[in-house]
Short mmCIF file of C-alpha atoms in Angstrom, two decimals:
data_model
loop_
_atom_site.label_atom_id
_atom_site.label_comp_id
_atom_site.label_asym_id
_atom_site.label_seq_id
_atom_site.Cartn_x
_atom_site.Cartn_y
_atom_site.Cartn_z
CA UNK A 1 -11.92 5.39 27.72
CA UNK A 2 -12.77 1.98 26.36
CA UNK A 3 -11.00 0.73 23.43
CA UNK A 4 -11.87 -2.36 20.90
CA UNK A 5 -9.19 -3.98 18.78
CA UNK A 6 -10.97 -5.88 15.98
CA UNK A 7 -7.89 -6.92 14.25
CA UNK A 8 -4.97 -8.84 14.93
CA UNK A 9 -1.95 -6.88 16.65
CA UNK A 10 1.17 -7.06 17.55
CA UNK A 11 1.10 -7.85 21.29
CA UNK A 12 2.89 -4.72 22.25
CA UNK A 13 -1.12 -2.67 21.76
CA UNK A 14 -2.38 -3.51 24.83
CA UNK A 15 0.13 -2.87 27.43
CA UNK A 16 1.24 0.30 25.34
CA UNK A 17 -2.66 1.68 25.44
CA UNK A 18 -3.43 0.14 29.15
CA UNK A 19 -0.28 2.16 30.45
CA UNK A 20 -1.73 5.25 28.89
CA UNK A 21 -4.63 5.05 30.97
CA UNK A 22 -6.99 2.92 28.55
CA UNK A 23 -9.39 -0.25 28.97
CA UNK A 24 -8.62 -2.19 26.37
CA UNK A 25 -10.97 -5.21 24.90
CA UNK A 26 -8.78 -7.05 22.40
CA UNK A 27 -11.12 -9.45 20.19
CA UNK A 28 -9.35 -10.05 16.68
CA UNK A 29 -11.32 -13.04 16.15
CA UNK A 30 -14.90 -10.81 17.00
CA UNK A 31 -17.12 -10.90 13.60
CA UNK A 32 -18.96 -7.78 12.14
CA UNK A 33 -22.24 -9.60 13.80
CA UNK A 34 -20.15 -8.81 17.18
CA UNK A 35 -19.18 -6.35 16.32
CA UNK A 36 -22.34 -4.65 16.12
CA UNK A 37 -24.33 -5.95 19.40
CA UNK A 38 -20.97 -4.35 21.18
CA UNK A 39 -19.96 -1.60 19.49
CA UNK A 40 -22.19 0.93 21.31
CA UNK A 41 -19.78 0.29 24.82
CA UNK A 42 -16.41 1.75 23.05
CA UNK A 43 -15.39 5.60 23.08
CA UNK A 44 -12.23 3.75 20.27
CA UNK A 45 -12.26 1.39 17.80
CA UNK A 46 -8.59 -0.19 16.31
CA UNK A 47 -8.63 -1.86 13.08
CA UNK A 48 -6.94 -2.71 10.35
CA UNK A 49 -9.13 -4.02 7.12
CA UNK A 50 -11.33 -7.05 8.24
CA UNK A 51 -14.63 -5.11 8.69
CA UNK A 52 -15.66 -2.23 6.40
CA UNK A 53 -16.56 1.01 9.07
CA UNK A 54 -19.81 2.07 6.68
CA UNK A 55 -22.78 3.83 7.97
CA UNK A 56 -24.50 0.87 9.28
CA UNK A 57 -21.97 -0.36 11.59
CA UNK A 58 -20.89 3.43 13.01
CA UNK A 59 -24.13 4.54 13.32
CA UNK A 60 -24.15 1.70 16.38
CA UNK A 61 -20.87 3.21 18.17
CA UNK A 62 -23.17 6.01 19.65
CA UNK A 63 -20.17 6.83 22.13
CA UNK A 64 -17.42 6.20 19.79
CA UNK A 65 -14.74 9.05 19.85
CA UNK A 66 -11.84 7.92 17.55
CA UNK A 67 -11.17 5.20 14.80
CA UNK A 68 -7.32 4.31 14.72
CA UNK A 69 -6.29 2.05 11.72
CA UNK A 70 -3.10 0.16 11.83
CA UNK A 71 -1.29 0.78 8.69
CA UNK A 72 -2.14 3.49 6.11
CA UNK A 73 -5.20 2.97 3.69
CA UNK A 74 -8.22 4.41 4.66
CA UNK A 75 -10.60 3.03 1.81
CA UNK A 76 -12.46 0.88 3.99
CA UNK A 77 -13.41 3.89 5.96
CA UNK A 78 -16.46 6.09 5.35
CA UNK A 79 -14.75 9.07 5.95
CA UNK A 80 -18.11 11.13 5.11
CA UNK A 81 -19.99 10.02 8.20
CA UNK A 82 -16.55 10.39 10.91
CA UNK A 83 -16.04 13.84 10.16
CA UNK A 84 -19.97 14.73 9.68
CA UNK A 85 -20.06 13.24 13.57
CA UNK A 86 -16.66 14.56 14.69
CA UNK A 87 -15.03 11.07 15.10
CA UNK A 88 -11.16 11.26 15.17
CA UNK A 89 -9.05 9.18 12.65
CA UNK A 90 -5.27 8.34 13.08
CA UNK A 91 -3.67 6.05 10.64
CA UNK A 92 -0.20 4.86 10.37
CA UNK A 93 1.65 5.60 7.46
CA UNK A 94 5.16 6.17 9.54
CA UNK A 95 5.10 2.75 10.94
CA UNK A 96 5.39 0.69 7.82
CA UNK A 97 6.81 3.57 4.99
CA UNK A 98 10.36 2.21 5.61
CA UNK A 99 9.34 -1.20 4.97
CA UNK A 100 7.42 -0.07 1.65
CA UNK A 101 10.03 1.70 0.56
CA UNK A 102 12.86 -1.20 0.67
CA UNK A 103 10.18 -3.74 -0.72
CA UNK A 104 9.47 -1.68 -3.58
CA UNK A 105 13.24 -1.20 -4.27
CA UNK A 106 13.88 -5.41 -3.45
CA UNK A 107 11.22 -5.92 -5.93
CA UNK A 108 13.01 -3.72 -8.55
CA UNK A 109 16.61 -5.37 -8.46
CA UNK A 110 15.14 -8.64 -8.39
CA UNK A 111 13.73 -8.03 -11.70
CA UNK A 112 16.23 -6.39 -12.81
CA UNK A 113 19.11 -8.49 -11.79
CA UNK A 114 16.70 -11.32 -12.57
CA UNK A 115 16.88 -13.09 -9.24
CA UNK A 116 13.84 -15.21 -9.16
CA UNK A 117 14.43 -16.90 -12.55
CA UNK A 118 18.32 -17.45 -11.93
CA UNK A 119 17.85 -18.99 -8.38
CA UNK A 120 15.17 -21.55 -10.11
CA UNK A 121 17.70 -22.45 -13.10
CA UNK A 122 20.49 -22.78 -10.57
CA UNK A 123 18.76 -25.28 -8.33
CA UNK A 124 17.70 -27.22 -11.66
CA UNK A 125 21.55 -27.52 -12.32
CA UNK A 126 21.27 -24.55 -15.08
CA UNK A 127 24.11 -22.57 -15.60
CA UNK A 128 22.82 -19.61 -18.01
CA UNK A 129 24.93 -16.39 -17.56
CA UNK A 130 23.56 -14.89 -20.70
CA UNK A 131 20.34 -15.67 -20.35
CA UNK A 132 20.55 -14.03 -16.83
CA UNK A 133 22.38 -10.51 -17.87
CA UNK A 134 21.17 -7.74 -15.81
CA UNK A 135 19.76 -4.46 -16.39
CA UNK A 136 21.48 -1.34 -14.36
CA UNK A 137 19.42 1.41 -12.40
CA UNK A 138 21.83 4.04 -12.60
CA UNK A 139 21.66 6.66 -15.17
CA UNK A 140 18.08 5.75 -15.10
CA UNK A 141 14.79 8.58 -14.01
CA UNK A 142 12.44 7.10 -11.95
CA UNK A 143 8.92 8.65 -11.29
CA UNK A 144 7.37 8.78 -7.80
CA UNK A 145 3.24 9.07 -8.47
CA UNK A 146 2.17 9.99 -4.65
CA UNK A 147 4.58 11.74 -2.64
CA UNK A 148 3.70 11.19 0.72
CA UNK A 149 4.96 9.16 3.59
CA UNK A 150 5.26 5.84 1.30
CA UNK A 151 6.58 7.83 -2.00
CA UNK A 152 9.44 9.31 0.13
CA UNK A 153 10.42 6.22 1.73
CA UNK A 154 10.78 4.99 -1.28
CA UNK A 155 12.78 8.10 -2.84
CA UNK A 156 15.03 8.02 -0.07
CA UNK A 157 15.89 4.48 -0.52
CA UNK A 158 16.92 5.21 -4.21
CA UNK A 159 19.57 7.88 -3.00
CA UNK A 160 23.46 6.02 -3.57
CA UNK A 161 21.60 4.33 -6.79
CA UNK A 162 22.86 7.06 -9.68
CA UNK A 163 19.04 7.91 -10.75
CA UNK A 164 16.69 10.94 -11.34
CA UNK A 165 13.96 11.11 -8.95
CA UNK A 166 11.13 12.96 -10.00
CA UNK A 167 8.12 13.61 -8.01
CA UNK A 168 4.14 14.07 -8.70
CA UNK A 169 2.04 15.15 -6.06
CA UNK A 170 -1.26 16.75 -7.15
CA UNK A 171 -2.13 17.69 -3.37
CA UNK A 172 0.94 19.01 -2.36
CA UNK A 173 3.35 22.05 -3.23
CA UNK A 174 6.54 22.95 -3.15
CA UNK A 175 7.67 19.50 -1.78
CA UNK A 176 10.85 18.90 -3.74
CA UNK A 177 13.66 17.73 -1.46
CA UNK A 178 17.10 16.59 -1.09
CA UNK A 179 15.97 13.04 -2.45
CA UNK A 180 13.68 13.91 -5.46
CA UNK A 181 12.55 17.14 -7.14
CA UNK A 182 8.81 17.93 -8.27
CA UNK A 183 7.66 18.02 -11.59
CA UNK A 184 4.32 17.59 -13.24
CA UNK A 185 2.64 14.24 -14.55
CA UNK A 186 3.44 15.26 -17.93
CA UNK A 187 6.88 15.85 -17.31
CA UNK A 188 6.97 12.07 -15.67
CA UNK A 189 5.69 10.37 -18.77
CA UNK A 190 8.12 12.03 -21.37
CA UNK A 191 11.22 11.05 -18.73
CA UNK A 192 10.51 8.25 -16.87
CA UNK A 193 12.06 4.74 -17.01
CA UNK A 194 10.67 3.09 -13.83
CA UNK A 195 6.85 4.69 -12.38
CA UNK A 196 6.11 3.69 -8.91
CA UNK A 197 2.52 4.34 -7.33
CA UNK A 198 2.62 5.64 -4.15
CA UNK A 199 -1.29 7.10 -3.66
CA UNK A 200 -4.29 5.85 -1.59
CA UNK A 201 -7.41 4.41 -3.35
CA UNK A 202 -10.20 6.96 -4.05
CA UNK A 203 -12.77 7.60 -6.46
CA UNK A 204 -10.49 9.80 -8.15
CA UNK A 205 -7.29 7.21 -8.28
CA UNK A 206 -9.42 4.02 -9.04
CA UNK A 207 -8.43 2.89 -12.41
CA UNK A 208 -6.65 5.77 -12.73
CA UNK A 209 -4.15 4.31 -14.97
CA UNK A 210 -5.43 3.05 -17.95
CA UNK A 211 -4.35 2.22 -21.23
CA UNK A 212 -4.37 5.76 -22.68
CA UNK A 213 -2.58 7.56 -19.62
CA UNK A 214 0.29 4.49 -19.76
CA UNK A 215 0.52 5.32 -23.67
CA UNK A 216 1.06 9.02 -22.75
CA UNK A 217 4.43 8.32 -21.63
CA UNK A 218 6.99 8.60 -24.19
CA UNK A 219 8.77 5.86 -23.89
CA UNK A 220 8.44 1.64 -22.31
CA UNK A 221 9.21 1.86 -18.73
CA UNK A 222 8.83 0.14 -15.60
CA UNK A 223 5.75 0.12 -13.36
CA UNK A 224 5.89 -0.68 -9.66
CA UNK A 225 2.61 -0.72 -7.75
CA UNK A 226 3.24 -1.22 -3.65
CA UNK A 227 -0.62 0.84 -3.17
CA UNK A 228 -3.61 -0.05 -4.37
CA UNK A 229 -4.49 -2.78 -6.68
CA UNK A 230 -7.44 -1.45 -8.41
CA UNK A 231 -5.91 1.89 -9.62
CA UNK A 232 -4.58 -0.57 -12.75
CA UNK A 233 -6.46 -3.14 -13.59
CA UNK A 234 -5.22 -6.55 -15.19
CA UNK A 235 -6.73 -5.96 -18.31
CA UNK A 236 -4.44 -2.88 -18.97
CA UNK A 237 -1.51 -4.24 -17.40
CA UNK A 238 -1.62 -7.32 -19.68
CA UNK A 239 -2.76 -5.29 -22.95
CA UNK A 240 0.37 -2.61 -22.27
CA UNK A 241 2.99 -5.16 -21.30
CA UNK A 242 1.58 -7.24 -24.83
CA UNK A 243 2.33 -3.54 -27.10
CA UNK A 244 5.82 -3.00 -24.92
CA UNK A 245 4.36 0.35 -23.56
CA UNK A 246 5.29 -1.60 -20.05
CA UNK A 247 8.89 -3.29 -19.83
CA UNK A 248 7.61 -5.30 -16.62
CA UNK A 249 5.13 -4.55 -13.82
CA UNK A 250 5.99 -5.61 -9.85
CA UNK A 251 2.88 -6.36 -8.23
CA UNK A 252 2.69 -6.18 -4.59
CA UNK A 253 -1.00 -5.32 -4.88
CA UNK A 254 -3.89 -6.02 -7.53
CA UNK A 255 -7.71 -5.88 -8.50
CA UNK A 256 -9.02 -8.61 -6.82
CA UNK A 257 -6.33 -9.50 -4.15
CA UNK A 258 -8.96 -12.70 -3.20
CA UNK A 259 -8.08 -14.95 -5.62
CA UNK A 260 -10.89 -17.35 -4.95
CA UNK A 261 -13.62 -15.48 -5.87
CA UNK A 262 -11.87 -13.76 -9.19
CA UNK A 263 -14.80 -13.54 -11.92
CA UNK A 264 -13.84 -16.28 -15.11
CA UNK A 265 -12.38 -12.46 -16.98
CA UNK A 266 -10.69 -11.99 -14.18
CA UNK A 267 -9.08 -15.29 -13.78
CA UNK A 268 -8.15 -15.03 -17.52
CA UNK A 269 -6.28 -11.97 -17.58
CA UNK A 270 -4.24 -12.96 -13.84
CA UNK A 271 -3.83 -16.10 -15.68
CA UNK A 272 -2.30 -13.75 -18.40
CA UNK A 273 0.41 -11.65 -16.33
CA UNK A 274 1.42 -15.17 -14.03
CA UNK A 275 2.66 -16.39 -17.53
CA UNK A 276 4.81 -13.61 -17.71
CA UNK A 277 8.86 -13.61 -17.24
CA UNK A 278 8.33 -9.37 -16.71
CA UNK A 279 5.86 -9.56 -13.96
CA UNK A 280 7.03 -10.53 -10.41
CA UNK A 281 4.51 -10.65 -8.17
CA UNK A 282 4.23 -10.53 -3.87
CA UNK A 283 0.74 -11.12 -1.77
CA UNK A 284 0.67 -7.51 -0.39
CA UNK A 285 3.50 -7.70 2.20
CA UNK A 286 5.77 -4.68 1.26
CA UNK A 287 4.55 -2.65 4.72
CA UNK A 288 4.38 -6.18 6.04
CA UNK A 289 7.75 -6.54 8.36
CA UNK A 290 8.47 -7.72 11.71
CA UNK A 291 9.40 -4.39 12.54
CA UNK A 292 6.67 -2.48 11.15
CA UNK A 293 4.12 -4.74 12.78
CA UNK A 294 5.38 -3.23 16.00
CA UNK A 295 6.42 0.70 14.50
CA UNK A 296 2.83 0.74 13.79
CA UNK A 297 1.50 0.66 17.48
CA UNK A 298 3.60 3.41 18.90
CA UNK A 299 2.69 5.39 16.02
CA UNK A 300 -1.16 4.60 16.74
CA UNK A 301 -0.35 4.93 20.28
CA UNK A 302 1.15 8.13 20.73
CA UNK A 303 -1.65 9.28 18.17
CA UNK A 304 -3.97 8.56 20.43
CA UNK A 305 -2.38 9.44 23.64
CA UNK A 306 -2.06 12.98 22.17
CA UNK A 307 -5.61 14.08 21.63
CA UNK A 308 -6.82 12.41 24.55
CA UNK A 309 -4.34 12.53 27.29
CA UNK A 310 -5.32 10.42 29.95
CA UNK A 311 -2.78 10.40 32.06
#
């Protein structure tokens, strides 16, 4: 089987796929232009979000068997058109869950211990212990929306910590564990102190959260968002963190994560939330490690060496 990576790798793909048996064409600078006069040669295709997979482009990989996509979101994919043409998908949510679970947690104590804004007034030869009193996260509940690979990474990580975990999962059931127990939506908004997002982006989970589902819960809390940016947009998070129904927002992802080409509304409201001491923000990295960069391969890997042993 032929295989073409589209996407930069960690180096470890192609001797892990060539001692499987594979022929491996590794191109991560190859353009979607390329990528179509080629296409047509390759029984796989690995990826990770460069080039959209739509119709146009798929309907060119006339032998292609199997679409693996290093790291977890699968929004770029038409996922229609695979399983209408019985293309296998493998995706890597266990390679970089650990890593999203620990950011998503860093990213909480930071704000809450205020880390960023200390350091700064330190190295300006401030001195402000009041200004700089922390806020604890025992005691407190914490609501996991999504709890799949990322949302239980990240419950695990809370265990030691002194908090409620509760869980929402609207495509699972029975899934309460040793680390968090299930409970409704509604049962998250009238206890929750922190909410962290842990769901892919659909058509169902774009803007899901919007001003009147963050005013359903019954009292401010936290909001961490290590998913998708557009299931919030910056127009809510700026009008609820204005009325206090937010306390502070960590941003790992947003709406528009190219920042060049954000519309002038746009700009205004990101203009908004930087201004903000209660938003803390990071350029999509929390499944972005050293180590998950290579976890993420020998999940792919072994994926694919599963359905179609080759040796």
């Amino acid at each position: 089987m032929k295989i073409l990576i589209i996407d930069e790798m960690h180096p470890s793909i192609t001797p892990l796929l060539e001692e499987a048996g594979f022929e491996v064409n590794y191109r991560p600078e190859i353009n979607r232009k390329e990528i179509l006069e080629v296409v047509g040669e390759y029984e796989g295709l690995i990826i990770r979000s460069k080039t959209p997979m739509d119709e146009p482009l798929l309907q060119e990989a006339t032998k292609l068997k199997f679409i693996a996509r290093a790291g977890a979101g699968l929004d770029k994919i038409d996922l229609d058109y695979i399983a209408e043409n019985n293309i296998e998908l493998f995706h890597a949510p266990e390679g970089n869950r650990d890593a999203v679970g620990e950011h998503a947690v860093a990213m909480l104590l930071s704000l809450f211990n205020n880390l960023h804004k200390s350091d700064s007034e330190v190295r300006k030869g401030i001195w402000d212990r009041e200004g700089n009193r922390g806020e604890e996260l025992q005691g407190k509940t914490v609501g996991v929306f999504g709890y799949g690979n990322m949302g239980q990474a990240f419950a695990r990580r809370l265990k030691g910590f002194g908090v409620k975990v509760l869980a929402y999962d609207k495509y699972r059931e029975n899934y309460g564990d040793e680390n968090a127990d299930e409970a409704s939506f509604e049962t998250i908004q009238e206890q929750a102190d922190i909410l962290s997002i842990h769901v892919p982006l659909t058509d169902e989970t774009r803007n899901f959260f919007t001003t009147k589902v963050l005013r359903g819960f019954k009292k401010p809390f936290y909001l961490i968002n290590t998913a998708r940016g557009e299931v919030i947009s910056f127009d809510t998070l700026n009008e609820t963190l204005s009325d206090g129904v937010l306390k502070g927002a960590l941003l790992d992802v947003l709406e528009n994560e190219k920042l060049h080409t954000l519309s002038s509304a746009q700009k205004m409201s990101f203009d908004r939330l930087v201004q903000r001491d209660n938003v803390m923000f990071s350029p999509h990295i929390a499944g972005w490690t050293f180590q998950s960069y290579e976890k993420i391969n020998q999940v792919l890997v072994a994926k694919i060496k599963d359905k179609f042993p080759l040796r």
